[in-house]
Amino acid sequence: MKENDGSFGADVRFLADHTEVHVLSRGDAKVALAPAYQGRVMTSTTGGMDGPSFGWLNYKVIEGGVLPPEARQGKLEEHIFVFGGEERFWMGPEGGQFSIFFAPGAKFDFDHWRTPAFIDTEPFESAAKGEHSARFTRRVDVCNYSGAEFTFDIERTVTLLDRKAVETTVQGTLPATVRQVAYETDNRVINRGNTQWTQEGGLLSIWLLGMYKPGPRTTIVVPFRKGPESELGPKVNDAYFGKVPPEYLVVREDVAFLKGDGALRSKIGISPLRSLGVAGSYDADLGALTLVTCNIPARHDRYVNSMWELQEDPFAGDAINAYNDGSPAPGQPPLGPFYELETSSPVAELAPGATLQHVQRTVHLQGAVSDLDAIARSTLGVGLAEITDVFGH
């Protein structure tokens, strides 16, 4: 691999050596897209080609390319190609009786877990390309763990937002000295089969995941609706990979803090009853505040349950997730390391021709601490001092 200085330009040049890249641009705000990787946002910057690159890229896997099936045996790529990228299109559920990551009758363990090719190795088609937006499409046929078959179209549009749209997201005027890059993805799934999707056969969700560079002073922040557990359920679900230790997770009355250092595999989820449709992170070393927003769930919305087990309630899943990478087992290397902010759509019993839509915005901001502090308070409900102090940063 060529020398990489961590800049957006270096990442774009590296990507262009291995796959098609389309760059959206508004002055110094830029976003790099890769059609072959399902139209994912690979990285972005507030500072032009020489500015910092926010997305985590797996240089080794990108450089190695997609291996033929016979060459994947015994390797991680037998299960998933971890290309990286700061927003990728996935679908759920991952586990349970309606999973699309496990074949019918398979054990719910890593040996039998396979990422479906349409969100792993197969490209999306470029339907339109412009200076500020790009649209991608894909026709999919997939079967779930229970044997139900789905035929659908995916339509994904990525739009680089202007400063006015960013001010709408941060709920106030953006100081001229604050550098920003922000994009919105409009993701749609259209039932192209002849039958309606049903709870009995299983339902699907749109799942968006963003991989970012970890740091020793990076903290993930997820605010949530406060209220009694008797009414709203647990504040945070931290049962994905075992209970998260207190030195990595702090849960208060209406906000959760998770370390984003890439040194301990841990994941949390916020239920639709608790979700406020926003999550974020602050990298104190880079001076970068990241915000991810999506629609606030309605009380009746159902979300897929991705736990790796046969489930009593397969539609009692989380609306927002955050993940910190780390070793999956003693002596094993991490997948990255990286950290992730994730949002999901509710499920829908789609009739033929009907559409499921999920829209997400991602915003990166750099500037004076006082300016970012005000934005953090208005969007996440906590200031930068509280964020950096919670783990002694």
mmCIF file with all atom_site columns, C-alpha atoms in Angstrom, residues 205-335:
data_model
loop_
_atom_site.group_PDB
_atom_site.id
_atom_site.type_symbol
_atom_site.label_atom_id
_atom_site.label_alt_id
_atom_site.label_comp_id
_atom_site.label_asym_id
_atom_site.label_entity_id
_atom_site.label_seq_id
_atom_site.pdbx_PDB_ins_code
_atom_site.Cartn_x
_atom_site.Cartn_y
_atom_site.Cartn_z
_atom_site.occupancy
_atom_site.B_iso_or_equiv
_atom_site.pdbx_formal_charge
_atom_site.auth_seq_id
_atom_site.auth_comp_id
_atom_site.auth_asym_id
_atom_site.auth_atom_id
_atom_site.pdbx_PDB_model_num
ATOM 1   C CA . SER A 1 205 ? -35.565 -3.658  7.761  1.00 0.00 ? 205 SER A CA 1
ATOM 2   C CA . ILE A 1 206 ? -33.142 -1.149  6.297  1.00 0.00 ? 206 ILE A CA 1
ATOM 3   C CA . TRP A 1 207 ? -30.004 -0.971  8.426  1.00 0.00 ? 207 TRP A CA 1
ATOM 4   C CA . LEU A 1 208 ? -27.347 1.732   8.000  1.00 0.00 ? 208 LEU A CA 1
ATOM 5   C CA . LEU A 1 209 ? -23.940 1.376   9.656  1.00 0.00 ? 209 LEU A CA 1
ATOM 6   C CA . GLY A 1 210 ? -21.076 3.862   9.758  1.00 0.00 ? 210 GLY A CA 1
ATOM 7   C CA . MET A 1 211 ? -17.456 2.897   10.480 1.00 0.00 ? 211 MET A CA 1
ATOM 8   C CA . TYR A 1 212 ? -15.274 5.651   11.925 1.00 0.00 ? 212 TYR A CA 1
ATOM 9   C CA . LYS A 1 213 ? -11.672 5.866   13.064 1.00 0.00 ? 213 LYS A CA 1
ATOM 10  C CA . PRO A 1 214 ? -11.350 5.105   16.805 1.00 0.00 ? 214 PRO A CA 1
ATOM 11  C CA . GLY A 1 215 ? -9.261  7.124   19.218 1.00 0.00 ? 215 GLY A CA 1
ATOM 12  C CA . PRO A 1 216 ? -8.203  7.009   22.867 1.00 0.00 ? 216 PRO A CA 1
ATOM 13  C CA . ARG A 1 217 ? -10.229 10.181  23.521 1.00 0.00 ? 217 ARG A CA 1
ATOM 14  C CA . THR A 1 218 ? -13.251 9.368   21.357 1.00 0.00 ? 218 THR A CA 1
ATOM 15  C CA . THR A 1 219 ? -16.599 9.042   23.132 1.00 0.00 ? 219 THR A CA 1
ATOM 16  C CA . ILE A 1 220 ? -19.896 7.870   21.631 1.00 0.00 ? 220 ILE A CA 1
ATOM 17  C CA . VAL A 1 221 ? -22.983 9.696   22.931 1.00 0.00 ? 221 VAL A CA 1
ATOM 18  C CA . VAL A 1 222 ? -26.554 8.396   22.586 1.00 0.00 ? 222 VAL A CA 1
ATOM 19  C CA . PRO A 1 223 ? -29.323 10.455  24.229 1.00 0.00 ? 223 PRO A CA 1
ATOM 20  C CA . PHE A 1 224 ? -32.643 8.755   24.903 1.00 0.00 ? 224 PHE A CA 1
ATOM 21  C CA . ARG A 1 225 ? -36.116 9.454   26.243 1.00 0.00 ? 225 ARG A CA 1
ATOM 22  C CA . LYS A 1 226 ? -36.132 9.407   30.027 1.00 0.00 ? 226 LYS A CA 1
ATOM 23  C CA . GLY A 1 227 ? -38.883 7.721   31.957 1.00 0.00 ? 227 GLY A CA 1
ATOM 24  C CA . PRO A 1 228 ? -39.679 4.699   34.135 1.00 0.00 ? 228 PRO A CA 1
ATOM 25  C CA . GLU A 1 229 ? -38.644 1.248   32.914 1.00 0.00 ? 229 GLU A CA 1
ATOM 26  C CA . SER A 1 230 ? -42.158 0.032   33.725 1.00 0.00 ? 230 SER A CA 1
ATOM 27  C CA . GLU A 1 231 ? -43.391 2.262   30.892 1.00 0.00 ? 231 GLU A CA 1
ATOM 28  C CA . LEU A 1 232 ? -40.474 2.483   28.449 1.00 0.00 ? 232 LEU A CA 1
ATOM 29  C CA . GLY A 1 233 ? -38.418 -0.620  29.209 1.00 0.00 ? 233 GLY A CA 1
ATOM 30  C CA . PRO A 1 234 ? -34.654 -0.724  29.888 1.00 0.00 ? 234 PRO A CA 1
ATOM 31  C CA . LYS A 1 235 ? -32.658 2.424   29.156 1.00 0.00 ? 235 LYS A CA 1
ATOM 32  C CA . VAL A 1 236 ? -29.970 0.572   27.208 1.00 0.00 ? 236 VAL A CA 1
ATOM 33  C CA . ASN A 1 237 ? -29.568 -2.927  25.793 1.00 0.00 ? 237 ASN A CA 1
ATOM 34  C CA . ASP A 1 238 ? -25.962 -4.035  26.341 1.00 0.00 ? 238 ASP A CA 1
ATOM 35  C CA . ALA A 1 239 ? -26.529 -7.788  26.003 1.00 0.00 ? 239 ALA A CA 1
ATOM 36  C CA . TYR A 1 240 ? -25.202 -8.165  22.450 1.00 0.00 ? 240 TYR A CA 1
ATOM 37  C CA . PHE A 1 241 ? -21.691 -9.351  23.378 1.00 0.00 ? 241 PHE A CA 1
ATOM 38  C CA . GLY A 1 242 ? -22.085 -9.626  27.122 1.00 0.00 ? 242 GLY A CA 1
ATOM 39  C CA . LYS A 1 243 ? -22.511 -6.853  29.641 1.00 0.00 ? 243 LYS A CA 1
ATOM 40  C CA . VAL A 1 244 ? -20.302 -3.831  28.937 1.00 0.00 ? 244 VAL A CA 1
ATOM 41  C CA . PRO A 1 245 ? -18.020 -2.954  31.899 1.00 0.00 ? 245 PRO A CA 1
ATOM 42  C CA . PRO A 1 246 ? -18.471 0.437   33.615 1.00 0.00 ? 246 PRO A CA 1
ATOM 43  C CA . GLU A 1 247 ? -15.102 1.702   32.389 1.00 0.00 ? 247 GLU A CA 1
ATOM 44  C CA . TYR A 1 248 ? -16.560 1.509   28.847 1.00 0.00 ? 248 TYR A CA 1
ATOM 45  C CA . LEU A 1 249 ? -20.249 2.313   29.362 1.00 0.00 ? 249 LEU A CA 1
ATOM 46  C CA . VAL A 1 250 ? -21.864 4.983   31.524 1.00 0.00 ? 250 VAL A CA 1
ATOM 47  C CA . VAL A 1 251 ? -25.672 5.250   31.520 1.00 0.00 ? 251 VAL A CA 1
ATOM 48  C CA . ARG A 1 252 ? -27.378 8.264   33.036 1.00 0.00 ? 252 ARG A CA 1
ATOM 49  C CA . GLU A 1 253 ? -31.003 9.330   33.265 1.00 0.00 ? 253 GLU A CA 1
ATOM 50  C CA . ASP A 1 254 ? -31.313 10.298  29.604 1.00 0.00 ? 254 ASP A CA 1
ATOM 51  C CA . VAL A 1 255 ? -27.963 9.634   27.892 1.00 0.00 ? 255 VAL A CA 1
ATOM 52  C CA . ALA A 1 256 ? -25.493 6.789   27.384 1.00 0.00 ? 256 ALA A CA 1
ATOM 53  C CA . PHE A 1 257 ? -21.741 7.157   26.864 1.00 0.00 ? 257 PHE A CA 1
ATOM 54  C CA . LEU A 1 258 ? -19.685 4.393   25.213 1.00 0.00 ? 258 LEU A CA 1
ATOM 55  C CA . LYS A 1 259 ? -15.953 4.487   24.577 1.00 0.00 ? 259 LYS A CA 1
ATOM 56  C CA . GLY A 1 260 ? -14.955 4.623   20.915 1.00 0.00 ? 260 GLY A CA 1
ATOM 57  C CA . ASP A 1 261 ? -11.326 3.540   21.299 1.00 0.00 ? 261 ASP A CA 1
ATOM 58  C CA . GLY A 1 262 ? -11.547 0.311   19.271 1.00 0.00 ? 262 GLY A CA 1
ATOM 59  C CA . ALA A 1 263 ? -10.027 -1.655  22.153 1.00 0.00 ? 263 ALA A CA 1
ATOM 60  C CA . LEU A 1 264 ? -13.001 -3.599  23.600 1.00 0.00 ? 264 LEU A CA 1
ATOM 61  C CA . ARG A 1 265 ? -15.709 -5.300  21.573 1.00 0.00 ? 265 ARG A CA 1
ATOM 62  C CA . SER A 1 266 ? -18.942 -3.866  22.926 1.00 0.00 ? 266 SER A CA 1
ATOM 63  C CA . LYS A 1 267 ? -22.338 -2.865  21.591 1.00 0.00 ? 267 LYS A CA 1
ATOM 64  C CA . ILE A 1 268 ? -25.404 -1.067  22.908 1.00 0.00 ? 268 ILE A CA 1
ATOM 65  C CA . GLY A 1 269 ? -28.909 -0.527  21.578 1.00 0.00 ? 269 GLY A CA 1
ATOM 66  C CA . ILE A 1 270 ? -31.695 1.957   22.197 1.00 0.00 ? 270 ILE A CA 1
ATOM 67  C CA . SER A 1 271 ? -35.279 0.735   21.812 1.00 0.00 ? 271 SER A CA 1
ATOM 68  C CA . PRO A 1 272 ? -37.858 2.549   19.658 1.00 0.00 ? 272 PRO A CA 1
ATOM 69  C CA . LEU A 1 273 ? -39.688 3.623   22.822 1.00 0.00 ? 273 LEU A CA 1
ATOM 70  C CA . ARG A 1 274 ? -36.519 5.339   24.045 1.00 0.00 ? 274 ARG A CA 1
ATOM 71  C CA . SER A 1 275 ? -34.942 6.528   20.783 1.00 0.00 ? 275 SER A CA 1
ATOM 72  C CA . LEU A 1 276 ? -34.766 10.248  19.965 1.00 0.00 ? 276 LEU A CA 1
ATOM 73  C CA . GLY A 1 277 ? -33.529 9.573   16.451 1.00 0.00 ? 277 GLY A CA 1
ATOM 74  C CA . VAL A 1 278 ? -30.000 10.851  17.102 1.00 0.00 ? 278 VAL A CA 1
ATOM 75  C CA . ALA A 1 279 ? -26.572 9.557   18.102 1.00 0.00 ? 279 ALA A CA 1
ATOM 76  C CA . GLY A 1 280 ? -23.154 11.147  18.008 1.00 0.00 ? 280 GLY A CA 1
ATOM 77  C CA . SER A 1 281 ? -19.520 11.071  18.974 1.00 0.00 ? 281 SER A CA 1
ATOM 78  C CA . TYR A 1 282 ? -16.744 13.471  19.897 1.00 0.00 ? 282 TYR A CA 1
ATOM 79  C CA . ASP A 1 283 ? -13.076 12.948  19.048 1.00 0.00 ? 283 ASP A CA 1
ATOM 80  C CA . ALA A 1 284 ? -11.268 15.262  21.468 1.00 0.00 ? 284 ALA A CA 1
ATOM 81  C CA . ASP A 1 285 ? -7.910  14.798  19.737 1.00 0.00 ? 285 ASP A CA 1
ATOM 82  C CA . LEU A 1 286 ? -9.240  15.710  16.277 1.00 0.00 ? 286 LEU A CA 1
ATOM 83  C CA . GLY A 1 287 ? -11.713 18.270  17.636 1.00 0.00 ? 287 GLY A CA 1
ATOM 84  C CA . ALA A 1 288 ? -14.501 16.664  15.608 1.00 0.00 ? 288 ALA A CA 1
ATOM 85  C CA . LEU A 1 289 ? -18.153 16.351  16.576 1.00 0.00 ? 289 LEU A CA 1
ATOM 86  C CA . THR A 1 290 ? -20.164 13.773  14.599 1.00 0.00 ? 290 THR A CA 1
ATOM 87  C CA . LEU A 1 291 ? -23.963 13.600  14.528 1.00 0.00 ? 291 LEU A CA 1
ATOM 88  C CA . VAL A 1 292 ? -26.166 10.909  12.965 1.00 0.00 ? 292 VAL A CA 1
ATOM 89  C CA . THR A 1 293 ? -29.917 11.504  12.769 1.00 0.00 ? 293 THR A CA 1
ATOM 90  C CA . CYS A 1 294 ? -32.944 9.620   11.458 1.00 0.00 ? 294 CYS A CA 1
ATOM 91  C CA . ASN A 1 295 ? -36.704 9.637   12.015 1.00 0.00 ? 295 ASN A CA 1
ATOM 92  C CA . ILE A 1 296 ? -37.922 9.375   15.607 1.00 0.00 ? 296 ILE A CA 1
ATOM 93  C CA . PRO A 1 297 ? -39.899 6.119   15.917 1.00 0.00 ? 297 PRO A CA 1
ATOM 94  C CA . ALA A 1 298 ? -43.636 6.127   16.541 1.00 0.00 ? 298 ALA A CA 1
ATOM 95  C CA . ARG A 1 299 ? -44.829 4.118   19.539 1.00 0.00 ? 299 ARG A CA 1
ATOM 96  C CA . HIS A 1 300 ? -46.359 1.394   17.380 1.00 0.00 ? 300 HIS A CA 1
ATOM 97  C CA . ASP A 1 301 ? -43.260 0.846   15.216 1.00 0.00 ? 301 ASP A CA 1
ATOM 98  C CA . ARG A 1 302 ? -41.758 -2.648  15.202 1.00 0.00 ? 302 ARG A CA 1
ATOM 99  C CA . TYR A 1 303 ? -38.019 -3.268  14.726 1.00 0.00 ? 303 TYR A CA 1
ATOM 100 C CA . VAL A 1 304 ? -36.263 -6.514  13.848 1.00 0.00 ? 304 VAL A CA 1
ATOM 101 C CA . ASN A 1 305 ? -34.499 -8.400  16.617 1.00 0.00 ? 305 ASN A CA 1
ATOM 102 C CA . SER A 1 306 ? -30.997 -9.371  15.461 1.00 0.00 ? 306 SER A CA 1
ATOM 103 C CA . MET A 1 307 ? -29.944 -11.487 18.452 1.00 0.00 ? 307 MET A CA 1
ATOM 104 C CA . TRP A 1 308 ? -28.356 -14.795 17.363 1.00 0.00 ? 308 TRP A CA 1
ATOM 105 C CA . GLU A 1 309 ? -31.065 -17.083 18.747 1.00 0.00 ? 309 GLU A CA 1
ATOM 106 C CA . LEU A 1 310 ? -34.607 -18.259 18.113 1.00 0.00 ? 310 LEU A CA 1
ATOM 107 C CA . GLN A 1 311 ? -36.612 -15.393 19.526 1.00 0.00 ? 311 GLN A CA 1
ATOM 108 C CA . GLU A 1 312 ? -39.804 -15.082 21.506 1.00 0.00 ? 312 GLU A CA 1
ATOM 109 C CA . ASP A 1 313 ? -40.429 -11.662 19.952 1.00 0.00 ? 313 ASP A CA 1
ATOM 110 C CA . PRO A 1 314 ? -38.628 -11.194 16.614 1.00 0.00 ? 314 PRO A CA 1
ATOM 111 C CA . PHE A 1 315 ? -39.940 -7.619  16.300 1.00 0.00 ? 315 PHE A CA 1
ATOM 112 C CA . ALA A 1 316 ? -38.686 -6.228  19.615 1.00 0.00 ? 316 ALA A CA 1
ATOM 113 C CA . GLY A 1 317 ? -35.347 -4.936  18.303 1.00 0.00 ? 317 GLY A CA 1
ATOM 114 C CA . ASP A 1 318 ? -33.489 -1.664  18.710 1.00 0.00 ? 318 ASP A CA 1
ATOM 115 C CA . ALA A 1 319 ? -33.809 1.515   16.625 1.00 0.00 ? 319 ALA A CA 1
ATOM 116 C CA . ILE A 1 320 ? -30.284 2.872   17.210 1.00 0.00 ? 320 ILE A CA 1
ATOM 117 C CA . ASN A 1 321 ? -27.053 1.024   17.959 1.00 0.00 ? 321 ASN A CA 1
ATOM 118 C CA . ALA A 1 322 ? -23.461 1.934   18.752 1.00 0.00 ? 322 ALA A CA 1
ATOM 119 C CA . TYR A 1 323 ? -20.517 -0.454  18.507 1.00 0.00 ? 323 TYR A CA 1
ATOM 120 C CA . ASN A 1 324 ? -16.919 -0.309  19.678 1.00 0.00 ? 324 ASN A CA 1
ATOM 121 C CA . ASP A 1 325 ? -14.637 -2.810  17.991 1.00 0.00 ? 325 ASP A CA 1
ATOM 122 C CA . GLY A 1 326 ? -12.106 -5.021  19.719 1.00 0.00 ? 326 GLY A CA 1
ATOM 123 C CA . SER A 1 327 ? -10.872 -8.591  19.832 1.00 0.00 ? 327 SER A CA 1
ATOM 124 C CA . PRO A 1 328 ? -13.796 -11.055 19.441 1.00 0.00 ? 328 PRO A CA 1
ATOM 125 C CA . ALA A 1 329 ? -11.931 -13.705 21.478 1.00 0.00 ? 329 ALA A CA 1
ATOM 126 C CA . PRO A 1 330 ? -8.646  -13.994 23.391 1.00 0.00 ? 330 PRO A CA 1
ATOM 127 C CA . GLY A 1 331 ? -5.718  -13.954 21.014 1.00 0.00 ? 331 GLY A CA 1
ATOM 128 C CA . GLN A 1 332 ? -7.782  -12.913 18.004 1.00 0.00 ? 332 GLN A CA 1
ATOM 129 C CA . PRO A 1 333 ? -7.309  -9.561  16.242 1.00 0.00 ? 333 PRO A CA 1
ATOM 130 C CA . PRO A 1 334 ? -10.160 -7.051  15.995 1.00 0.00 ? 334 PRO A CA 1
ATOM 131 C CA . LEU A 1 335 ? -12.065 -6.640  12.726 1.00 0.00 ? 335 LEU A CA 1
#
